[in-house]
Coordinates of C-alpha atoms and ligand atoms in Angstrom, one line a residue:
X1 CA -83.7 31.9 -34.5
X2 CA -85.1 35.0 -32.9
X3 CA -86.0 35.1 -29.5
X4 CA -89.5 33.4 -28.1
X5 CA -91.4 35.0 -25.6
X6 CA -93.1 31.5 -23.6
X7 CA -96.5 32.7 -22.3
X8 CA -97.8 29.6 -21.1
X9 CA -98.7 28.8 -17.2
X10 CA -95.4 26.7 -16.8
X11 CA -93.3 25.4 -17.6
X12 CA -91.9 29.5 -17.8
X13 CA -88.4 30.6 -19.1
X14 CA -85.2 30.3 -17.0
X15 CA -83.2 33.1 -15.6
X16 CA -79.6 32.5 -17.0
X17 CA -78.0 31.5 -14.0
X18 CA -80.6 28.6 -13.8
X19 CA -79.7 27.6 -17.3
X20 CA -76.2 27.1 -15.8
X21 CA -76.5 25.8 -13.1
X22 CA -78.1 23.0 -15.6
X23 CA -74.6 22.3 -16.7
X24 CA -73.0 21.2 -13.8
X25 CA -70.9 17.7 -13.7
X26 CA -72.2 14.5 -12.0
X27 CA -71.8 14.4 -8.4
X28 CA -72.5 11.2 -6.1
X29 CA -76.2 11.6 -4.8
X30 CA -75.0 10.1 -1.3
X31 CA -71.7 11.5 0.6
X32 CA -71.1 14.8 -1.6
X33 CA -70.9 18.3 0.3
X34 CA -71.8 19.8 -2.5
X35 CA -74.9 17.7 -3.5
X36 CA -75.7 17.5 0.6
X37 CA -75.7 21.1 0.9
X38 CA -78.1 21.6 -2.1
X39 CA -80.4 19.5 -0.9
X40 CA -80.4 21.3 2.8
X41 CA -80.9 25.1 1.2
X42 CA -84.1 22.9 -1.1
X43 CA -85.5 22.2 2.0
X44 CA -84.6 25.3 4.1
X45 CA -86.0 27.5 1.0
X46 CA -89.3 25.6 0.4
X47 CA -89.8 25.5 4.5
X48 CA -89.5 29.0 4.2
X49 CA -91.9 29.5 0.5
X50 CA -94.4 27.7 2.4
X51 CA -94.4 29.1 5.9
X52 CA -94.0 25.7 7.5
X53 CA -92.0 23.8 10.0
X54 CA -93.1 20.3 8.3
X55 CA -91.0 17.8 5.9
X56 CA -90.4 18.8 2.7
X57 CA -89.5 15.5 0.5
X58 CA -88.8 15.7 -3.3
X59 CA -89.2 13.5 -6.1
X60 CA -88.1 13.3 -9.8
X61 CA -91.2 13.6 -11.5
X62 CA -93.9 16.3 -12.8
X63 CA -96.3 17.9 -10.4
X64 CA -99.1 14.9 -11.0
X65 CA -96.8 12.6 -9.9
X66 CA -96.5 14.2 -6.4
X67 CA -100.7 14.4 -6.7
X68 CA -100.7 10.5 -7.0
X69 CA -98.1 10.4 -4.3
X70 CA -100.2 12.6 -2.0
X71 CA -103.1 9.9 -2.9
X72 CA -101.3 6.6 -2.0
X73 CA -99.2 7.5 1.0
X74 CA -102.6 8.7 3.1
X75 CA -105.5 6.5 1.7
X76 CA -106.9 3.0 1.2
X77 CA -108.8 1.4 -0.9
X78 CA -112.4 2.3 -0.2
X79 CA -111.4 5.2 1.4
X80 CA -114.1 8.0 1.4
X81 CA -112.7 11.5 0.5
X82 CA -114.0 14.9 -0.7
X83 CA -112.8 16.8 -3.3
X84 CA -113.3 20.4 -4.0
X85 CA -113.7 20.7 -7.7
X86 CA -113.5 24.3 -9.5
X87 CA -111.4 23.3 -12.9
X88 CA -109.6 20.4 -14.7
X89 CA -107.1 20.2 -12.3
X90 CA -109.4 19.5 -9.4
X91 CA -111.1 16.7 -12.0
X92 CA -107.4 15.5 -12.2
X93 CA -107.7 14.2 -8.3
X94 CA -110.7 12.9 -8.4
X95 CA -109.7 11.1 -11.3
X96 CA -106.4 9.9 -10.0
X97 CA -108.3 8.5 -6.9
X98 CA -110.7 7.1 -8.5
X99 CA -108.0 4.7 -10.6
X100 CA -106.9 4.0 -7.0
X101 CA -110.1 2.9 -5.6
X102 CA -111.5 5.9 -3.8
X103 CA -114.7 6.8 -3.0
X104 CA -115.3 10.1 -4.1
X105 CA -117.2 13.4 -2.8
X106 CA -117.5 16.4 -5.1
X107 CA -118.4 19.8 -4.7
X108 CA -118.4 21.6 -8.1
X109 CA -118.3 25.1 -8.9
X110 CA -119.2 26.7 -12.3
X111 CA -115.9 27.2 -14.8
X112 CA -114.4 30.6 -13.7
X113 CA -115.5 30.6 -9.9
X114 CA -113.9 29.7 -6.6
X115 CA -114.5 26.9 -4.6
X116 CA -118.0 26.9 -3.2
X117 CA -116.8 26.8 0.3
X118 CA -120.7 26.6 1.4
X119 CA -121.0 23.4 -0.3
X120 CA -118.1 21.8 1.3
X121 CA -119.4 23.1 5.0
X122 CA -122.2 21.1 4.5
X123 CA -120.6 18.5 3.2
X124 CA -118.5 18.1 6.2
X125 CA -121.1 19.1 8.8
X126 CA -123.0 16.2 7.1
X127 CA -120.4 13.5 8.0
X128 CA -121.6 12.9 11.1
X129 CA -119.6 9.8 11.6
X130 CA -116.0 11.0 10.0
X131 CA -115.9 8.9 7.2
X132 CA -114.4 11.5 5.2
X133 CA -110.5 11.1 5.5
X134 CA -109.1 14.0 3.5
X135 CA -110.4 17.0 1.3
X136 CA -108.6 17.7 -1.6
X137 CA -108.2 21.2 -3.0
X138 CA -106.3 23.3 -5.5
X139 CA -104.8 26.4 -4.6
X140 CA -104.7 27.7 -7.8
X141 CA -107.1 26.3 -10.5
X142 CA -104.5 26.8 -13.7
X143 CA -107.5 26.0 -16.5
X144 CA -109.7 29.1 -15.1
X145 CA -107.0 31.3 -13.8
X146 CA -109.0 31.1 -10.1
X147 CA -107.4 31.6 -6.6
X148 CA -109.0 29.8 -3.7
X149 CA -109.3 31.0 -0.7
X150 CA -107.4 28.1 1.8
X151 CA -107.0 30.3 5.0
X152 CA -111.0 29.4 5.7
X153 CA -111.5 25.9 3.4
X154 CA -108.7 25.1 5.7
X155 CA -110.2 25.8 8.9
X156 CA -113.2 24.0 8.0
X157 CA -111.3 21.3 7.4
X158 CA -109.4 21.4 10.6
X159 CA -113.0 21.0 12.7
X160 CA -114.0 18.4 10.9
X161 CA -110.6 16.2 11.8
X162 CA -110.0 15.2 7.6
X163 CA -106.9 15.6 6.1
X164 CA -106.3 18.7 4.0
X165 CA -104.3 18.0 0.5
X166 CA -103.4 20.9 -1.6
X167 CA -102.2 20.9 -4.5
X168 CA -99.9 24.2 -5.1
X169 CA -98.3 23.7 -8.6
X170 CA -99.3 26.7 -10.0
X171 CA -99.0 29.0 -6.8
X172 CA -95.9 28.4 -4.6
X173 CA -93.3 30.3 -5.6
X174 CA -95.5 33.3 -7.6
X175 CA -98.1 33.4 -4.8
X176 CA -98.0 33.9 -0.7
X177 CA -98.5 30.1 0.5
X178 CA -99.1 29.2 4.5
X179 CA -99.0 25.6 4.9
X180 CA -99.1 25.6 8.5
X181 CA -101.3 28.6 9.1
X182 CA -104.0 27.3 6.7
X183 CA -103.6 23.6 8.4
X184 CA -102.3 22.1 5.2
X185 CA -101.6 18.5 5.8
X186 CA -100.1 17.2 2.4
X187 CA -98.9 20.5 -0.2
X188 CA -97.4 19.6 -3.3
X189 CA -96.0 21.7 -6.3
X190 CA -93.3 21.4 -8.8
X191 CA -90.3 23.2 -10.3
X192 CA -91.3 24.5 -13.3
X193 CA -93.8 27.2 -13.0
X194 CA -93.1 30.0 -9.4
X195 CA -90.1 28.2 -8.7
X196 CA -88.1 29.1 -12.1
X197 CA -86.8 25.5 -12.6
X198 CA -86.9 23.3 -15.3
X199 CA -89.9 20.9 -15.1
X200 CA -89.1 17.1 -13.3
X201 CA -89.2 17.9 -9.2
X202 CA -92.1 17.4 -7.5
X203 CA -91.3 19.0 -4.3
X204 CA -94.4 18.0 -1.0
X205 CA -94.6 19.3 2.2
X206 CA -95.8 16.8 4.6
X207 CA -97.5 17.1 8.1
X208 CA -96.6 15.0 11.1
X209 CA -100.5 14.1 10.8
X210 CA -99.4 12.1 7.6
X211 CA -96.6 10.2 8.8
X212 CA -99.4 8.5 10.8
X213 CA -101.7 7.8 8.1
X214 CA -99.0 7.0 5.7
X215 CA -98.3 3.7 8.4
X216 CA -101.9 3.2 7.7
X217 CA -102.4 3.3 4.7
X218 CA -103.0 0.8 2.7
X219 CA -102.7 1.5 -0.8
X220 CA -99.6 -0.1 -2.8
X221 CA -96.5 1.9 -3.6
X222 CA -92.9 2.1 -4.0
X223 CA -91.6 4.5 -5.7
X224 CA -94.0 7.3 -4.1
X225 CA -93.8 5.9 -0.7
X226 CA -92.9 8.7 1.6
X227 CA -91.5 7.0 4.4
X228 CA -88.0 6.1 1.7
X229 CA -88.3 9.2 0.0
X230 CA -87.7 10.5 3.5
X231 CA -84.4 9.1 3.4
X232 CA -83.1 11.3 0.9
X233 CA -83.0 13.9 3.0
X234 CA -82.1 12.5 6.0
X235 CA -78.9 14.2 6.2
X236 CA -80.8 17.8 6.4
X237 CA -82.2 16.6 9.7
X238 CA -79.2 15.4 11.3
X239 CA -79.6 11.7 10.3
X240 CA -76.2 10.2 9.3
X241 CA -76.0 8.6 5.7
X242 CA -75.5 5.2 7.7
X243 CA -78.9 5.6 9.5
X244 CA -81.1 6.4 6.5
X245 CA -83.4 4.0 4.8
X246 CA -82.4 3.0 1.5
X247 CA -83.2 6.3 -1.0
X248 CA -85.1 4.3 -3.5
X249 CA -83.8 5.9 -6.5
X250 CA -81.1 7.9 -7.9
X251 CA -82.4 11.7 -7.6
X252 CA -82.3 14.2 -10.7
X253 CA -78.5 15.7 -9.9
X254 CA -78.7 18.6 -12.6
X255 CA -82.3 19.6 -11.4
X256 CA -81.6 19.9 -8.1
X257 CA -78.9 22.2 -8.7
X258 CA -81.2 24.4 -10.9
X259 CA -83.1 24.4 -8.3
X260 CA -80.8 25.6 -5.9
X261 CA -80.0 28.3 -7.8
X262 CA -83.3 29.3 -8.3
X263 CA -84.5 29.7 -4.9
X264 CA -81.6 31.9 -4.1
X265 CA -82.8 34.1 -6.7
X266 CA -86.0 34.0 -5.6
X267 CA -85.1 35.0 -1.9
X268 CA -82.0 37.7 -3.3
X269 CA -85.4 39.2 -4.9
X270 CA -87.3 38.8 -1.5
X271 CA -90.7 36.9 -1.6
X272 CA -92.8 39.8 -1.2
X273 CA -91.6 41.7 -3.7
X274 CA -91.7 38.4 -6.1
X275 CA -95.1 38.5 -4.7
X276 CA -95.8 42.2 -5.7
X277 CA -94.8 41.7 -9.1
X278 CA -97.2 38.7 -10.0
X279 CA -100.1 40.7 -8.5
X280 CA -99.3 44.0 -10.3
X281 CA -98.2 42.4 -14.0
X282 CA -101.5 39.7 -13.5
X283 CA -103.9 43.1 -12.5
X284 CA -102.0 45.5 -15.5
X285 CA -102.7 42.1 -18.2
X286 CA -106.4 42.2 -16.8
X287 CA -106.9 46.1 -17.1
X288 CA -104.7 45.5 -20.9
X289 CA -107.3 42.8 -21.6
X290 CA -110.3 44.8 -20.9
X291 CA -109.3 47.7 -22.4
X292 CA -109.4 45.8 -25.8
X293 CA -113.4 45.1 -25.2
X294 CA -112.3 41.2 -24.5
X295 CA -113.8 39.2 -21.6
X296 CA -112.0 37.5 -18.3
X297 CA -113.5 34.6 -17.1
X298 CA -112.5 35.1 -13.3
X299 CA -113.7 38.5 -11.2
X300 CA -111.3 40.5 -10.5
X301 CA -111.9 39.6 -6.3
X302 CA -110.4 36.6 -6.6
X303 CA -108.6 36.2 -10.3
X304 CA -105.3 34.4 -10.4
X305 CA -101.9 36.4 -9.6
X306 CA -100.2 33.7 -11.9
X307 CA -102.5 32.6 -15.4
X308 CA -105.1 34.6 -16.9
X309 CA -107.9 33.1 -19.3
X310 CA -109.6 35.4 -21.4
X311 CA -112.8 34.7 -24.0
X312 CA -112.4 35.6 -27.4
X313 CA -114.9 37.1 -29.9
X314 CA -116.5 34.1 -32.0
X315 CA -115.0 36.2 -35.1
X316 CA -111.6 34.8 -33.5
X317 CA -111.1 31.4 -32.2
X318 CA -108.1 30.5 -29.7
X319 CA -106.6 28.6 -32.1
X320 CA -106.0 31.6 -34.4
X321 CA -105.4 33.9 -32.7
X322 CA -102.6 31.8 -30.6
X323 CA -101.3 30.6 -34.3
X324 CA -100.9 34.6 -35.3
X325 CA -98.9 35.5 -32.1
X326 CA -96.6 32.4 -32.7
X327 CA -96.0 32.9 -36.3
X328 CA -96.5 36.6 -36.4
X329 CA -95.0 37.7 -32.7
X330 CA -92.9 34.8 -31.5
X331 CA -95.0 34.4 -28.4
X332 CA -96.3 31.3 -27.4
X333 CA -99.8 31.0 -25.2
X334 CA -102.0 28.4 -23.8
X335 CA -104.9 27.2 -25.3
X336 CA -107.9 26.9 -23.2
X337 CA -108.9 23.6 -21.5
X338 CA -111.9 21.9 -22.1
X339 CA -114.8 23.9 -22.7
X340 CA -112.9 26.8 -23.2
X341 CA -110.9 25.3 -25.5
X342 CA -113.3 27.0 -28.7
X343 CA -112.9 30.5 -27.3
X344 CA -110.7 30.5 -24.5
X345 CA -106.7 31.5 -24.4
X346 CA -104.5 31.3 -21.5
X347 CA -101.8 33.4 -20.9
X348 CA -99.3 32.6 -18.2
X349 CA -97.5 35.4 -16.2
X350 CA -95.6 33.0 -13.9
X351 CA -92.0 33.1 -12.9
X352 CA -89.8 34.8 -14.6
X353 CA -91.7 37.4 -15.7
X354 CA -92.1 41.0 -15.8
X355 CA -93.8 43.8 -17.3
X356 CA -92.5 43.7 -20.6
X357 CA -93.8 39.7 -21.1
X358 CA -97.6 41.1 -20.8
X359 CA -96.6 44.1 -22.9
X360 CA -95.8 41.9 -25.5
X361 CA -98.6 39.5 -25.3
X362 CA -101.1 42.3 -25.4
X363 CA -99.1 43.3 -28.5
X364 CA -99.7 40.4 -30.4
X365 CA -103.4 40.3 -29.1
X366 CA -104.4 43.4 -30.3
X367 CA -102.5 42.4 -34.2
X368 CA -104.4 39.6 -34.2
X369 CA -107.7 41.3 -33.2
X370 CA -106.6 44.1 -35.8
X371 CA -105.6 41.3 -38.4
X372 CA -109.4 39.9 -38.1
X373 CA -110.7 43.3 -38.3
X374 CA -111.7 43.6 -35.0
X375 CA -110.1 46.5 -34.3
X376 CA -108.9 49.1 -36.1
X377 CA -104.8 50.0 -36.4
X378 CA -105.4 53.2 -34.9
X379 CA -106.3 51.2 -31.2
X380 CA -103.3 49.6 -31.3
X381 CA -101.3 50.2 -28.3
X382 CA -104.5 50.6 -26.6
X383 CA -104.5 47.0 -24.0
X384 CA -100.6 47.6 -24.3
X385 CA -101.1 50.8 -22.4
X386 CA -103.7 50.6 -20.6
X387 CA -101.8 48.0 -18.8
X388 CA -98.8 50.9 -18.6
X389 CA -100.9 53.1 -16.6
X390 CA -102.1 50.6 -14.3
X391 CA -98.6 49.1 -13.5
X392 CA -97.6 52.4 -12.7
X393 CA -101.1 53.3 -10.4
X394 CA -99.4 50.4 -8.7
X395 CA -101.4 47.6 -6.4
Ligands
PMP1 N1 -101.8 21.1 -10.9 C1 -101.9 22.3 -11.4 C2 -102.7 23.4 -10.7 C3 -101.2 22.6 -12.6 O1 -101.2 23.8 -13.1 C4 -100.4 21.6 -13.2 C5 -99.6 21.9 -14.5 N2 -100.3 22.7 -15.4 C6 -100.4 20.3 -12.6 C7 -101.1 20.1 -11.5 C8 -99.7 19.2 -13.3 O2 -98.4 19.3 -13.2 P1 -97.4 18.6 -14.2 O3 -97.8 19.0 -15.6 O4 -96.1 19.0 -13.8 O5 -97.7 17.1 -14.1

């Protein structure tokens, strides 16, 4: 079997000492050095992805488990919140607090654009009497391929007193994220997209603010309840084993350890040069993209360092053309969600990527544009090297 090139936003490929650190024996989740000191560079490593001084807690589970988590351990039944809607994944927590009971607030912005931050000023200038307990936002809307701005939805959320819940999946790790700086009060992302882990950690940074409205809050839980998943990683803050509250379950052994090993690869590459190359391969794929006549759905001011959608011509659905590149190319690419699902492709440039992965996506783009007739053979090369010469312009 030849080798697949996996385009999609996450979960992304491994780097090979990830895919052996996979392989590693069964230790004892409570008592082992080894296991302990995994756990302490996790924490030390995320603190230091996500600029903050708060908790980090992890769980075994995908990234919309620690969305629910984020959900039950600060609300209550009846709860009023607000949440900033710019994609599907914004949709997902409203929907998830909505099974729990919430009362929801929306602001919506049209498929492709930021949050409306004007919107959610008014909103929150509007709540007069504070009945809005937390706003919800994504950092990085994976269906549109959209970055939000937090540094300012943050601060507005700081006057008005709310809670601020951020889902990071698709950012931390590929993207600069400043939990404390931008008042974040619940962040959660995962393991498999900018951390270079396998999917099945959720990994949420937690405020002191929280640890408050956790006691409050009302909503059933177990598993999710942060106050035991605390005690996993009680150790890393100089609570003996003997001291801890039960850990509820038995942790993922052979993720953590990829994960380990892929934060020290992460920071042997330094974040801001990791940071660098999402922004220059995401900005080449755009100028690749363009150069083949085909449409982006997010400006360029604030388009997504990480996943990039682009619209087909109607002479060439997704489906096609993502068939041709898997059967023809051996590269695999998101569809697109919802209503871009007709004419819409994603392509994810998260992780473990570099040049070369876009190269080869905008390869198999133009052969299937060619392969419709949409191009002629001649422009072949032409997204491929347009992209080139703007990795090489640099930022
Ligand atoms: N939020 C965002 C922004 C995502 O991109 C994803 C995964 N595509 C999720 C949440 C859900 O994560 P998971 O699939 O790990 O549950």
């Amino acid at each position: 079997m030849l080798k697949q090139n996996l385009n999609i936003p996450g979960p992304s490929e491994l780097p090979l000492e990830v895919l052996h650190a996979l392989g590693t024996q069964m230790v004892a989740n409570r008592g082992d050095d080894r296991f302990s000191r995994a756990l302490e560079e996790i924490v030390k490593s995320t603190q230091e992805i996500m600029n903050t001084k708060n908790e980090i807690l992890l769980f075994t589970s995908s990234g919309t488990g620690g969305m629910e988590s984020a959900i039950v351990n600060t609300l209550s039944p009846g709860d009023d919140i607000l949440v900033c809607i710019n994609g599907e994944f914004g949709s997902r927590f409203a929907l998830i607090a909505e099974k729990f009971g919430v009362e929801i607030h929306r602001t919506e912005s049209g498929w492709g654009k930021p949050i409306n931050l004007d919107a959610v000023q008014e909103k929150l200038v509007e709540d007069h009497n504070k009945k809005i307990k937390a706003v919800f936002a994504i950092h990085n809307e994976t269906s549109t391929g959209v970055l939000n701005d937090l540094e300012k939805l943050g601060s507005m959320v700081r006057r008005h007193g709310a809670l601020f819940v951020v889902d990071a999946v698709s950012s931390v790790g590929a993207v600069e994220f400043r939990a404390d700086q931008w008042h974040v009060d619940v962040a959660v992302t995962a393991s498999q997209k900018g951390l270079m882990a396998p999917p099945g950690l959720s990994l949420i940074c937690v405020s002191d603010k929280v640890w408050k409205a956790a006691e409050e809050a009302k909503m059933p839980r177990y598993y999710w309840d942060y106050r035991l998943a605390r005690g996993l990683f009680g150790k890393t803050r100089g609570v003996p084993d003997s001291q801890l509250p039960g850990i509820p379950i038995t942790p993922s052994i052979a993720l953590i350890f990829a994960l380990q090993k892929s934060l020290a690869l992460l920071k042997k590459e330094g974040l801001a040069n990791v940071y660098r190359r999402h922004r220059k391969i995401s900005k080449a794929l755009r100028a690749g993209v363009k150069a083949l006549g085909l449409q982006l759905i997010a400006d360029e001011s604030f388009a997504s360092p990480t996943v990039t959608v682009v619209l087909l011509p109607d002479e060439l659905k997704g489906e096609e053309a993502r068939q041709i590149l898997r059967e023809k190319y051996n590269i695999v690419i998101a569809p697109g969600q919802k209503k871009l699902h007709q004419n819409g492709i994603r392509i994810g440039h998260i992780g473990y990527m570099d040049l070369k992965d876009i190269i080869a996506v905008l390869t198999g783009l133009e052969g299937a544009l060619a392969e419709k007739g949409l191009i002629d053979q001649s422009a072949l090369g032409m997204g491929a090297g347009a992209a080139h010469r703007t990795y090489i312009a640099g930022e």
